[in-house]
mmCIF file of C-alpha atoms in Angstrom:
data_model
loop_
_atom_site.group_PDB
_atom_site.id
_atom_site.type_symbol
_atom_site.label_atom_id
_atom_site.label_comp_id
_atom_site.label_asym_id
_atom_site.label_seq_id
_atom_site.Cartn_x
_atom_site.Cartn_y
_atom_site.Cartn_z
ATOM 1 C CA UNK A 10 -27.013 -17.535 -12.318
ATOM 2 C CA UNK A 11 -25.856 -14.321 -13.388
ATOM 3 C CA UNK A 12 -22.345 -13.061 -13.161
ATOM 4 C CA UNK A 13 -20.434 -9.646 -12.995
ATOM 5 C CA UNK A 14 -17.654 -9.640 -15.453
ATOM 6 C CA UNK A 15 -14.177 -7.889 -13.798
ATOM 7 C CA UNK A 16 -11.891 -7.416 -16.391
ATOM 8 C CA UNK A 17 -8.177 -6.628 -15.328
ATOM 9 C CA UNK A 18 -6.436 -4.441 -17.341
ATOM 10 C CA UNK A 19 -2.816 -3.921 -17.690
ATOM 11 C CA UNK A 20 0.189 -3.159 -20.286
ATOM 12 C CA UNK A 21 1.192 -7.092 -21.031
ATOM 13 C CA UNK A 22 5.106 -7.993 -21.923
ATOM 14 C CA UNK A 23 6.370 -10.537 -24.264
ATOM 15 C CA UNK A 24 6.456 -14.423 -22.777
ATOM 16 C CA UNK A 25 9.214 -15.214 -24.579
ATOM 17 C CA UNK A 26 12.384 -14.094 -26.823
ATOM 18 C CA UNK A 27 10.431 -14.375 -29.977
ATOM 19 C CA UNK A 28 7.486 -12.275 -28.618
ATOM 20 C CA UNK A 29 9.665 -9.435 -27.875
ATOM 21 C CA UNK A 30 9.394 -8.076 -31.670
ATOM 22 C CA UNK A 31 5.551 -8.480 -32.347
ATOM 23 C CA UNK A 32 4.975 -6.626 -28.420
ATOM 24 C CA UNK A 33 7.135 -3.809 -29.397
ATOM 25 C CA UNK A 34 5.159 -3.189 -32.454
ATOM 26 C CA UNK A 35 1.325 -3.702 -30.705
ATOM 27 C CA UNK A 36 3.091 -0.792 -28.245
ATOM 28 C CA UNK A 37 4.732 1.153 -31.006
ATOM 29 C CA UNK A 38 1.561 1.001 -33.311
ATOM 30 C CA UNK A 39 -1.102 2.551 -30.367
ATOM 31 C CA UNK A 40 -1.446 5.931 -31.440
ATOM 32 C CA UNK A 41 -2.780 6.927 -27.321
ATOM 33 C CA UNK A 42 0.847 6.339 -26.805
ATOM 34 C CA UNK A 43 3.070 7.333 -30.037
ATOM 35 C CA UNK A 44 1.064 9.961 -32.201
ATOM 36 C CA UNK A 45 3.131 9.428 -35.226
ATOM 37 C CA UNK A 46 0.768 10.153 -38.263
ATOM 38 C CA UNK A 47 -1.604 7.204 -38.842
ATOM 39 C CA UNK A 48 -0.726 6.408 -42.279
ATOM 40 C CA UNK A 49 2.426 6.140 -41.383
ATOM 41 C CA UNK A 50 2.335 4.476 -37.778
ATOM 42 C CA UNK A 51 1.988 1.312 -38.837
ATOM 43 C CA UNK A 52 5.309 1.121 -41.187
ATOM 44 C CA UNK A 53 7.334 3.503 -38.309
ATOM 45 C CA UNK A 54 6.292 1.228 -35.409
ATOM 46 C CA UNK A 55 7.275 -1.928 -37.577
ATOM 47 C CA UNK A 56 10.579 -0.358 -38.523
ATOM 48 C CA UNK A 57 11.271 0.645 -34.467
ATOM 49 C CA UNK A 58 10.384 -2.906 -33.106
ATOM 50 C CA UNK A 59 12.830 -4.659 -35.232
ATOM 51 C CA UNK A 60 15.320 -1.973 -34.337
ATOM 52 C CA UNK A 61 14.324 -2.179 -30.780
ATOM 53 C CA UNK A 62 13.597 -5.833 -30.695
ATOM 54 C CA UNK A 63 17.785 -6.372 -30.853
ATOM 55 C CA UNK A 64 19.243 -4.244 -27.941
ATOM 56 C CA UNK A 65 15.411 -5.333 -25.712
ATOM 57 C CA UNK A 66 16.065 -9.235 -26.095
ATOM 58 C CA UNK A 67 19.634 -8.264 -24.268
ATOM 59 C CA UNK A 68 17.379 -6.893 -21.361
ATOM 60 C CA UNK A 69 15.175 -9.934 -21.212
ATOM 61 C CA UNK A 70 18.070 -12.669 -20.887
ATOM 62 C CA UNK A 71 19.269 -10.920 -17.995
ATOM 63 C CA UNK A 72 15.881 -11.053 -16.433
ATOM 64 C CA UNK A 73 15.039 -14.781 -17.379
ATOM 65 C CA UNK A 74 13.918 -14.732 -20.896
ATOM 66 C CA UNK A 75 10.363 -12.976 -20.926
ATOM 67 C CA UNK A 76 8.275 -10.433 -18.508
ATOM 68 C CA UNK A 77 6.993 -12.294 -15.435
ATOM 69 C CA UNK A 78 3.883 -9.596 -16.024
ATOM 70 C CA UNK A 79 1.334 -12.036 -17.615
ATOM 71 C CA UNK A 80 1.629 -14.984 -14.768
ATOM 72 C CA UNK A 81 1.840 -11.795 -11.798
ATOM 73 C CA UNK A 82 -1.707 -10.447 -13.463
ATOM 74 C CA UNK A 83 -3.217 -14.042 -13.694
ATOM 75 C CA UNK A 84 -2.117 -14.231 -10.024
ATOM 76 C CA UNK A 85 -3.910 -11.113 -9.035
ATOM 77 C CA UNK A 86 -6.834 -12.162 -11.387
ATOM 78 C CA UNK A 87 -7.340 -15.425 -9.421
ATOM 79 C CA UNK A 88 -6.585 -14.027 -5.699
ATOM 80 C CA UNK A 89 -9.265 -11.480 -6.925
ATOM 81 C CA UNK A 90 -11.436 -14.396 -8.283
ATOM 82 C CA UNK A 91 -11.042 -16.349 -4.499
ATOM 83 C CA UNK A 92 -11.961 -12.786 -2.890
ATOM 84 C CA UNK A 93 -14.917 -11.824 -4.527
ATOM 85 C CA UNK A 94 -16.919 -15.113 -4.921
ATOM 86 C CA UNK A 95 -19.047 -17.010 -7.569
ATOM 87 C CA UNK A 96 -21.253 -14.519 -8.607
ATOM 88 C CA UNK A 97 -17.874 -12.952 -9.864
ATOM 89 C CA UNK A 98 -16.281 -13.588 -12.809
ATOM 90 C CA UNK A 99 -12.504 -12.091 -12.911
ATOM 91 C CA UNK A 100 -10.513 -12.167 -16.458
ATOM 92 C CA UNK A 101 -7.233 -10.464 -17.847
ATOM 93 C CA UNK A 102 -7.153 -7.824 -20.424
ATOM 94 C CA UNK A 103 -3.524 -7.374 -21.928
ATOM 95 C CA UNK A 104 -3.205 -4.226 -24.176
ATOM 96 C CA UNK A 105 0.120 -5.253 -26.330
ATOM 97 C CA UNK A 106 0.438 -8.950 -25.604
ATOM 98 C CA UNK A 107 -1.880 -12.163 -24.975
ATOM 99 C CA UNK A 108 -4.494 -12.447 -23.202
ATOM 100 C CA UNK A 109 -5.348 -9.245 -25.876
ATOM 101 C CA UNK A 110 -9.229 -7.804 -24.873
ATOM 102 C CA UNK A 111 -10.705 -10.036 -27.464
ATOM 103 C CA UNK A 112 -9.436 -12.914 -25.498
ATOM 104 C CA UNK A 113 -10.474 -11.730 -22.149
ATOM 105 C CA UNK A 114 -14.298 -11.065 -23.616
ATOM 106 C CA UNK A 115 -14.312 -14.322 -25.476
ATOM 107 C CA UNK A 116 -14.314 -16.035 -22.140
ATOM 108 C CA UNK A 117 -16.649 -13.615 -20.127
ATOM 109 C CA UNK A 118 -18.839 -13.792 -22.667
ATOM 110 C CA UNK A 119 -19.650 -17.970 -22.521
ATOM 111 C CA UNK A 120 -21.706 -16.774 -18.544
ATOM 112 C CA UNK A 121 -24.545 -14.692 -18.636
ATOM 113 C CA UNK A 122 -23.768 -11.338 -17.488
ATOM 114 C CA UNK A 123 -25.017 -8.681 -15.514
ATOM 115 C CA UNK A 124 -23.034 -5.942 -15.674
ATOM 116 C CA UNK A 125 -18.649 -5.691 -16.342
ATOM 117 C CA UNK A 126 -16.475 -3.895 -14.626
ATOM 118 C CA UNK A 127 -13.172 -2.953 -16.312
ATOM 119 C CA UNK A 128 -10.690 -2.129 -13.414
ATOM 120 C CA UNK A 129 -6.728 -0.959 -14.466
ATOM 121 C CA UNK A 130 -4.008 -2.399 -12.696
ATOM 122 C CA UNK A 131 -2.677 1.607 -13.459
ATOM 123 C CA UNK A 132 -3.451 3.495 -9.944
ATOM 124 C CA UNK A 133 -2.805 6.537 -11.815
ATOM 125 C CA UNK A 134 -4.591 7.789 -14.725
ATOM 126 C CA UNK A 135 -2.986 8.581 -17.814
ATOM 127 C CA UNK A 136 -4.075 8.185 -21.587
ATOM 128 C CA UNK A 137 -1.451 6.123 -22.325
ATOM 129 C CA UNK A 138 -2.112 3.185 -19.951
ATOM 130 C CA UNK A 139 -5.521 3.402 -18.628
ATOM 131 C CA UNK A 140 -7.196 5.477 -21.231
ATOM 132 C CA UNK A 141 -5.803 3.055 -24.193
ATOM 133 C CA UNK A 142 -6.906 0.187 -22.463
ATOM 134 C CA UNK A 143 -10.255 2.010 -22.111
ATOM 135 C CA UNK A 144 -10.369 2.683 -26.177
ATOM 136 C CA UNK A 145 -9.268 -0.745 -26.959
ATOM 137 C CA UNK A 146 -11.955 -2.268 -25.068
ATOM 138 C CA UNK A 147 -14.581 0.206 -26.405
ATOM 139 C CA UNK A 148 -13.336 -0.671 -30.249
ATOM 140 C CA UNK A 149 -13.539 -4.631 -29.670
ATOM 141 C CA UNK A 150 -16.710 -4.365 -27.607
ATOM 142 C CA UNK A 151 -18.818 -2.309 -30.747
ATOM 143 C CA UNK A 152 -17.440 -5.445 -32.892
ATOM 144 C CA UNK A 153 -19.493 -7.509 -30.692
ATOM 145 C CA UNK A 154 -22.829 -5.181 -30.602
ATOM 146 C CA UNK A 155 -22.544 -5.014 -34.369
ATOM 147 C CA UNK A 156 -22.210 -8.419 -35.266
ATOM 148 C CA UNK A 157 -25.004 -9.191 -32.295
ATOM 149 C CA UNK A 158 -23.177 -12.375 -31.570
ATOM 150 C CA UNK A 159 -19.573 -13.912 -32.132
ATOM 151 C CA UNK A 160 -18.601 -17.600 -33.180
ATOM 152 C CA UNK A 161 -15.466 -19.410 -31.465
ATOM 153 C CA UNK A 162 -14.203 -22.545 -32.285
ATOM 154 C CA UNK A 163 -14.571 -25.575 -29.624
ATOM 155 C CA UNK A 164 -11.946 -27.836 -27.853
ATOM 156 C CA UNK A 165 -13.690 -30.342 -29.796
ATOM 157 C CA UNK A 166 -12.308 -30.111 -33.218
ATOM 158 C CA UNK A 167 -14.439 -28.695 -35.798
ATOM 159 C CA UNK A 168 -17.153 -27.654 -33.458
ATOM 160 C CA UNK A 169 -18.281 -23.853 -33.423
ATOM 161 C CA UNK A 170 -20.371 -22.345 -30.897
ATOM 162 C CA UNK A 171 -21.531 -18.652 -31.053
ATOM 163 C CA UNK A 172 -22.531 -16.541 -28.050
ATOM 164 C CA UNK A 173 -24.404 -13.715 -27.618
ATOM 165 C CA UNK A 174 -23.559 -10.244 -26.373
ATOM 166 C CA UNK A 175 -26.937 -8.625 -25.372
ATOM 167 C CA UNK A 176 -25.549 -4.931 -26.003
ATOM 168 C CA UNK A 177 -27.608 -3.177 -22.778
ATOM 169 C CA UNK A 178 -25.209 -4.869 -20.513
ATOM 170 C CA UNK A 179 -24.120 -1.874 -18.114
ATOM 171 C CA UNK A 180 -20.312 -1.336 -18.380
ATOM 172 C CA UNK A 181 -18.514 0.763 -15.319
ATOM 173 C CA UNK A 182 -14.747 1.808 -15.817
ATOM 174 C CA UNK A 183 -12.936 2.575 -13.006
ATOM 175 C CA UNK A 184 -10.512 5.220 -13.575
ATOM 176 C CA UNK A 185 -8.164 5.433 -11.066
ATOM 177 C CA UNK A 186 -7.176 4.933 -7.506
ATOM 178 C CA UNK A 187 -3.976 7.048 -6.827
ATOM 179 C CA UNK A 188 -5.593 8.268 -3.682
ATOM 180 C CA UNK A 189 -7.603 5.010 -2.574
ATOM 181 C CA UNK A 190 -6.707 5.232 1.613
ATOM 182 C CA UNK A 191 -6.421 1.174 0.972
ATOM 183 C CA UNK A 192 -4.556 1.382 -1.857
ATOM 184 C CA UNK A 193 -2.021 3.854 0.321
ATOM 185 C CA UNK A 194 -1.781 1.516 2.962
ATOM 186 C CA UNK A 195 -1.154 -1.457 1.102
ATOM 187 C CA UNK A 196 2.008 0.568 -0.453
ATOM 188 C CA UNK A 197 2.910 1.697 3.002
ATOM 189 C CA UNK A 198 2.560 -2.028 4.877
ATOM 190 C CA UNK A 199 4.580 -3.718 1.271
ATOM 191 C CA UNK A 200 7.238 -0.927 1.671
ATOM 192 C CA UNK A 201 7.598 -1.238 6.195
ATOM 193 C CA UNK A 202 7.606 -5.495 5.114
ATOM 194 C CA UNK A 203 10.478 -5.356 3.005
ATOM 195 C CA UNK A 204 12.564 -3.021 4.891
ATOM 196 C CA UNK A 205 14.670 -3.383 7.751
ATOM 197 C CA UNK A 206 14.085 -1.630 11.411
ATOM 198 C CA UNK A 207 16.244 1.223 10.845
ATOM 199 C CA UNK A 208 14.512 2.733 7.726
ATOM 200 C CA UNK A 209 14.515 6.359 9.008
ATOM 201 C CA UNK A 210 18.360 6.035 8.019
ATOM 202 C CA UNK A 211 17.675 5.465 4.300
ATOM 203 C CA UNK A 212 16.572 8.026 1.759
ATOM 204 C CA UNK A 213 13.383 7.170 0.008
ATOM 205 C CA UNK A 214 13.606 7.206 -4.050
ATOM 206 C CA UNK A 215 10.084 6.785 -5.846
ATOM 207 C CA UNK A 216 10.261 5.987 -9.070
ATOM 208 C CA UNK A 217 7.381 6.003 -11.670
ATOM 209 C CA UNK A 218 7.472 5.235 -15.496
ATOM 210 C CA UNK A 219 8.156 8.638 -17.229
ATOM 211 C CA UNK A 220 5.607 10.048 -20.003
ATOM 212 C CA UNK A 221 6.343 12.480 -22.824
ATOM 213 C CA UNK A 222 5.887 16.231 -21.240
ATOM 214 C CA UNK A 223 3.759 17.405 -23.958
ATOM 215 C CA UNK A 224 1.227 14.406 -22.920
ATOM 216 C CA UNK A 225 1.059 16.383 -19.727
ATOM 217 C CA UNK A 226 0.576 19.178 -20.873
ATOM 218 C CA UNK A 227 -2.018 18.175 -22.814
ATOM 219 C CA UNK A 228 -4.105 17.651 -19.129
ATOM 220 C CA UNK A 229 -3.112 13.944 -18.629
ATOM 221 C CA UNK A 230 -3.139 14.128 -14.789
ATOM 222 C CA UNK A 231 -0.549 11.134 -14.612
ATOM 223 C CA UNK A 232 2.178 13.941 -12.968
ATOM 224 C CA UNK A 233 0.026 15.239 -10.212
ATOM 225 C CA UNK A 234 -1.767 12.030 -9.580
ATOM 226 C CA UNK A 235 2.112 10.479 -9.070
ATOM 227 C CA UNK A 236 2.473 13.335 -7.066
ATOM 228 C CA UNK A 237 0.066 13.009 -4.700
ATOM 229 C CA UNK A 238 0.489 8.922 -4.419
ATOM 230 C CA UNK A 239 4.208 9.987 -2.692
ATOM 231 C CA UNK A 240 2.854 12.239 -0.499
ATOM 232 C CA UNK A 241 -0.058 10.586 0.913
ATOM 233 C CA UNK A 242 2.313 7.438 1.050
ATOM 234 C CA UNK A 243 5.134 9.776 2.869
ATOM 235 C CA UNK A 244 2.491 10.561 5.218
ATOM 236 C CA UNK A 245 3.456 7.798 7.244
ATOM 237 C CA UNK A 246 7.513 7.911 7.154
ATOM 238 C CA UNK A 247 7.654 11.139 9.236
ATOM 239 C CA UNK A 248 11.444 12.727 9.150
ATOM 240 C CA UNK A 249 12.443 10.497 6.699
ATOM 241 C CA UNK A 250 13.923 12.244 3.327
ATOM 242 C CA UNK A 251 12.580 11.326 -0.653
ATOM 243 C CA UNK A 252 12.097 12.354 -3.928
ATOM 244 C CA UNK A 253 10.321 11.395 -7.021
ATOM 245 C CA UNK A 254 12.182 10.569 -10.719
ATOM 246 C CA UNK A 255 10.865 9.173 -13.659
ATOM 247 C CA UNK A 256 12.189 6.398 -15.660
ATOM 248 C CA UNK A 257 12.098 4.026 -19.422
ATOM 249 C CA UNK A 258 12.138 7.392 -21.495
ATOM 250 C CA UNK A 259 12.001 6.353 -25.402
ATOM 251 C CA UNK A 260 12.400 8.503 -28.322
ATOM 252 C CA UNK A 261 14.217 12.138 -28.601
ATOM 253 C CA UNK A 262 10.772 14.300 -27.082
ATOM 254 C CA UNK A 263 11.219 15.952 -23.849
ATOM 255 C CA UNK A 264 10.089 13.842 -21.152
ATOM 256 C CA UNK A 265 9.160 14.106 -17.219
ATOM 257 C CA UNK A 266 12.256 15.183 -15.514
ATOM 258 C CA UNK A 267 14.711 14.158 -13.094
ATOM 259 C CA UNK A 268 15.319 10.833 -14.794
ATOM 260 C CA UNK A 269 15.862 7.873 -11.568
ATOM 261 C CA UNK A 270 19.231 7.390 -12.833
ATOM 262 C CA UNK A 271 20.368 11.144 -12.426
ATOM 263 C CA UNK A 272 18.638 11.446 -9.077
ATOM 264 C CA UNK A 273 20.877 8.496 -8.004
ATOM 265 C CA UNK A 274 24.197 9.875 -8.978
ATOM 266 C CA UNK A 275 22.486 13.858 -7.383
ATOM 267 C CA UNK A 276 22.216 11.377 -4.207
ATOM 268 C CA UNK A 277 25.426 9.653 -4.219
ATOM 269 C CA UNK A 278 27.301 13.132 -4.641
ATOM 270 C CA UNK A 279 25.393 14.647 -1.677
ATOM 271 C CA UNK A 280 27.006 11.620 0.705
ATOM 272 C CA UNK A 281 23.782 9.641 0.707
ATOM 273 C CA UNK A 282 24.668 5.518 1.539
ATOM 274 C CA UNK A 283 21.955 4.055 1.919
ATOM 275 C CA UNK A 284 18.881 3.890 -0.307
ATOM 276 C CA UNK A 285 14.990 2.402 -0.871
ATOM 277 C CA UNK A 286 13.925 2.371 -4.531
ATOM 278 C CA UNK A 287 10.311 2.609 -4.769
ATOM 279 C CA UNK A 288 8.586 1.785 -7.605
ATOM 280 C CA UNK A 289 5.339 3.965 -7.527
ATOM 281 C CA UNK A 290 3.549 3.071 -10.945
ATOM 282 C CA UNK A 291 3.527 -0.536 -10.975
ATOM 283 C CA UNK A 292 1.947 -3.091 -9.255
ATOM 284 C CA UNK A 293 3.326 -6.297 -10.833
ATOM 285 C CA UNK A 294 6.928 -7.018 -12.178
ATOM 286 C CA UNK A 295 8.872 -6.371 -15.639
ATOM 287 C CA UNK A 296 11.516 -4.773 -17.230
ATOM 288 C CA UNK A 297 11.209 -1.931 -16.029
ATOM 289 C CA UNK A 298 11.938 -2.796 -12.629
ATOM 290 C CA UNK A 299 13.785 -6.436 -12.663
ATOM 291 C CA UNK A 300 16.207 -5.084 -15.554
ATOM 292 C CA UNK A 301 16.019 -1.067 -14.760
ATOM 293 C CA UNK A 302 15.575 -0.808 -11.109
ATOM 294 C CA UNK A 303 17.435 -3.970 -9.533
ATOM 295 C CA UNK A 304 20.444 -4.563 -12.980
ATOM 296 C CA UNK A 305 21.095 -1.376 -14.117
ATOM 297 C CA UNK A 306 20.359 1.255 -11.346
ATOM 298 C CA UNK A 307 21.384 -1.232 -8.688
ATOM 299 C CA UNK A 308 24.993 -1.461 -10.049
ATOM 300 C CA UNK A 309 24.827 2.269 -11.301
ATOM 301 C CA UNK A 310 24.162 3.062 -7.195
ATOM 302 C CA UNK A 311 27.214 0.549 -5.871
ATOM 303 C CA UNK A 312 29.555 2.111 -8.682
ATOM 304 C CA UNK A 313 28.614 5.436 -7.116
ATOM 305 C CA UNK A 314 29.262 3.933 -3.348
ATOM 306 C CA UNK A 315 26.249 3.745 -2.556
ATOM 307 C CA UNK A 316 26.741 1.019 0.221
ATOM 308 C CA UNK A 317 23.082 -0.223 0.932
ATOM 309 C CA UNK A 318 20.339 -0.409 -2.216
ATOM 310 C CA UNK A 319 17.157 -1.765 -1.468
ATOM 311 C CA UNK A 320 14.483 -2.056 -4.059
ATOM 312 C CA UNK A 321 11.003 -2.320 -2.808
ATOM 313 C CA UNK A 322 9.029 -5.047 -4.575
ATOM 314 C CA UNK A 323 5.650 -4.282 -6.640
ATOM 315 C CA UNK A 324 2.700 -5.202 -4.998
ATOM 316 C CA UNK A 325 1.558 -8.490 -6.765
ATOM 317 C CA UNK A 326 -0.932 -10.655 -4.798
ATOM 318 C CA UNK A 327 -0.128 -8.586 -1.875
ATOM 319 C CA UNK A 328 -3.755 -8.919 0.586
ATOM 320 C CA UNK A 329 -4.246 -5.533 1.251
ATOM 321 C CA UNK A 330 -4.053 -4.845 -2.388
ATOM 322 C CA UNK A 331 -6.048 -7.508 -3.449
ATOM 323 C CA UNK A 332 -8.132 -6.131 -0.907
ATOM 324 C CA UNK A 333 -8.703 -2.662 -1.818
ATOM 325 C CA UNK A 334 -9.526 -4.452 -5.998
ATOM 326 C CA UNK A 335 -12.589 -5.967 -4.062
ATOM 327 C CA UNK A 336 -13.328 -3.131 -2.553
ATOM 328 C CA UNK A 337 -12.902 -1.168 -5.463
ATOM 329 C CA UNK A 338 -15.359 -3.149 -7.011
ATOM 330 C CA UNK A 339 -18.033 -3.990 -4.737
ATOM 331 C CA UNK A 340 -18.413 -0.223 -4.858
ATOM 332 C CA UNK A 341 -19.315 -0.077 -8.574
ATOM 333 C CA UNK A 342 -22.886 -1.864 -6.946
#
């Protein structure tokens, strides 16, 4: 019987200490992300994770020793898998750690397919997370359709066995879903869960991972897309006061502005005591919010006397999100 192949894409993390290095130079050496000249990118990016690699592993002890990203997306990837059925076949596409998009079409690739669907675990749509995910599959997919098969090596030692990628296979992309009413409400119901009766009392602080301004002005519509994500989510906290900052800023470029930590000390000097950090870009856990959001802005906010800090938690396997993935692909037909 034939299947539809869902690949999940998202960003990956390293799964261990000695990962961090090698992760930090997959992300430093994608050119949709750093546009250091090619010829050089490779050498730069190599240089920069073993710089990097140092002061990140101090980040990752703190937070239990790796990103909790790959088992959160293998989560979603089998609550997805349970929600769509058998005729569904629902893999994980990392873009700077394993499962890498080889991986991911190695095992789609042993049913017989009828169509794949590549669906980003990035609501918004920028270059840098969805689109690179998008070229990476694109460059390991024409290996396949110019080799007209590929060979993998058994569990039984020794033992090869090729498969075939019939190249009129029709591939859908879904770009984005920063709007998606389901995806709204599944932010809205995860946020009302997780806080307590009295919310109207707190301020609410979105935070999103910052980009490079020249990427944006460029046309990525990650800013506006962010954007409207708050306000359609705001929609349904009527009175109750927020903002949006941007955070994880690398390198000396001008990036999207105010930064998360400045808008928490602007908060804490206008009287503010109680605050919900809302992390608006990310649907699974990492660094970004276990070390950022809950270690180092967390403290930053009590230091500042802020008395009540509440970080809302990604989505995960949440049911309405799982929810609107199905959705999102029984509408690709």
């Amino acid at each position: 019987m034939k299947k539809i192949g869902v690949i999940l894409l998202n960003m990956g993390g390293p799964d261990s200490l000695d990962a961090i290095q090698p992760f930090l130079y997959n992300l430093f050496s994608d050119h949709d992300i750093i546009q250091i000249p090619k010829p050089i990118q490779k050498p730069v990016a190599f240089l920069i994770s073993k710089i990097r690699s140092k002061k990140t592993k101090k980040y990752y002890e703190i937070i239990g020793g790796k990103s909790p990203q790959k088992e959160q997306t293998l989560q979603q990837a089998s609550a997805l898998q349970e929600a769509l059925g058998e005729d569904y076949k629902v893999v994980v596409a990392m873009r700077y750690w394993h499962p890498f998009t080889h991986e991911a079409l190695e095992e789609l690739f042993k049913y017989d397919l009828e169509k794949m669907i590549l669906l980003p675990l990035y609501p918004q749509y920028s270059r840098t997370t969805t689109g690179s995910s998008f070229n990476e599959f694109d460059r390991q997919i024409k290996k396949y359709i110019k080799a007209g098969k590929y060979t993998v090596l058994s569990t039984l030692k020794g033992v090869k066995n090729s498969y075939y990628y019939p190249s009129n296979i029709p591939i859908k992309k879904i770009n984005c879903y920063y709007n998606n009413p389901e995806y709204i409400n599944a932010m809205v119901e995860n946020i009302k869960e997780n806080l307590p009766k009295d919310y109207q009392k707190y301020y609410f602080l979105f935070s999103a991972h910052s980009l490079p301004e020249k990427i944006i002005l460029d046309g990525d519509p990650y800013k506006h897309q962010t954007e409207e994500t708050v306000k359609l989510i705001m929609e349904n906290f009527k009175g109750v006061s927020y903002s949006l900052a941007y955070q994880s800023k690398v390198g000396p470029v001008k990036w999207l502005e105010p930064f998360t930590d400045q808008e928490i000390e602007r908060l804490a000097k206008e009287g503010v005591k109680n605050l919900v950090v809302i992390p608006v870009s990310f649907v699974s856990e990492h660094s970004e919010t276990l070390y950022e959001l809950d270690y180092q802005y967390g403290n930053l906010a009590k230091e500042l006397g802020i008395e009540n800090y509440i970080r809302i938690p990604t989505l995960k396997t949440h049911p309405k999100f799982i929810q609107t993935l199905k959705n999102l692909v029984l509408q690709c037909g």
